[in-house]
Amino acid sequence: MDMEAASVTMTDLQLKMTSICADVLNRSTLGPDEDLVALGMDSVAAVEIVTRVETAYGVDVVDVIFDNPTVNRLCDLVGATAGSDSTHA
């Protein structure tokens, strides 16, 4: 699924998270349920994704990045955490 087609039904959080992950993994397309590790996420890429997510949303996903290696799973975590802290949205 390409990002343009997916953008019709994706939330702003999903679009931003897809953009972050696709950019770090140097991919032009990235589905929301694709396994980031299978797409080439190594520890260096994981650190970059964690840093960008924390900068954008104030949520530290370092402890779960390999347990939740899809855009949708990361969005669920960020949404739940950011939703409980109104200073980061």
C-alpha positions as CSV (number, residue, x, y, z in Angstrom):
1,M,0.0,0.0,0.0
2,D,1.5,3.3,-0.9
3,M,1.3,6.4,1.3
4,E,-0.8,8.4,-1.1
5,A,-3.5,5.7,-1.3
6,A,-3.3,5.1,2.4
7,S,-3.6,8.8,3.3
8,V,-7.3,8.8,2.4
9,T,-8.1,6.7,5.6
10,M,-5.0,7.4,7.8
11,T,-5.1,9.8,10.7
12,D,-2.7,12.7,11.1
13,L,-0.7,10.6,13.6
14,Q,-0.5,7.7,11.2
15,L,0.6,9.9,8.3
16,K,3.3,11.6,10.4
17,M,4.5,8.2,11.9
18,T,4.6,6.7,8.4
19,S,6.6,9.7,7.1
20,I,9.1,9.3,10.0
21,C,9.5,5.6,9.5
22,A,9.7,5.7,5.7
23,D,12.2,8.5,5.8
24,V,14.5,6.7,8.2
25,L,14.2,3.4,6.3
26,N,14.7,5.2,3.0
27,R,11.5,3.8,1.6
28,S,9.1,5.5,-0.8
29,T,6.1,3.4,0.4
30,L,5.3,1.9,3.8
31,G,2.1,0.2,4.9
32,P,0.8,0.9,8.4
33,D,1.1,-2.8,9.3
34,E,4.4,-3.6,7.7
35,D,7.0,-4.9,10.1
36,L,9.7,-2.3,10.3
37,V,12.4,-4.8,11.2
38,A,11.6,-6.9,8.1
39,L,11.9,-3.6,6.1
40,G,15.4,-3.1,7.4
41,M,15.1,-1.3,10.8
42,D,18.3,-2.0,12.7
43,S,19.4,-0.5,16.0
44,V,20.7,2.7,14.3
45,A,17.4,3.2,12.5
46,A,15.5,2.4,15.6
47,V,17.4,5.1,17.5
48,E,16.6,7.6,14.8
49,I,12.9,6.7,14.8
50,V,12.8,6.9,18.6
51,T,14.4,10.4,18.5
52,R,12.1,11.7,15.9
53,V,9.0,10.4,17.7
54,E,10.1,11.8,21.0
55,T,10.8,15.2,19.3
56,A,7.5,15.2,17.5
57,Y,5.3,13.9,20.3
58,G,7.2,13.9,23.6
59,V,6.8,10.1,23.9
60,D,9.8,7.8,24.5
61,V,9.2,4.6,22.6
62,V,12.8,3.2,23.1
63,D,11.6,0.4,25.3
64,V,9.0,-0.9,22.8
65,I,10.4,0.0,19.4
66,F,11.3,-3.7,18.6
67,D,8.2,-5.0,20.4
68,N,5.9,-2.7,18.3
69,P,7.6,-2.6,15.0
70,T,4.7,-1.3,12.8
71,V,3.4,2.2,12.2
72,N,0.0,1.3,13.7
73,R,1.4,-0.2,16.8
74,L,3.7,2.8,17.4
75,C,0.7,5.1,16.7
76,D,-1.4,3.2,19.3
77,L,1.4,3.7,21.9
78,V,2.0,7.3,21.1
79,G,-1.7,8.1,20.9
80,A,-2.4,6.5,24.3
81,T,0.6,8.1,26.0
82,A,0.3,11.6,24.4
83,G,-3.5,11.5,25.0
84,S,-2.8,11.1,28.7
85,D,-0.4,14.1,28.7
86,S,-2.0,17.2,27.1
87,T,1.4,19.0,26.9
88,H,2.4,16.8,23.9
89,A,0.0,16.4,21.1
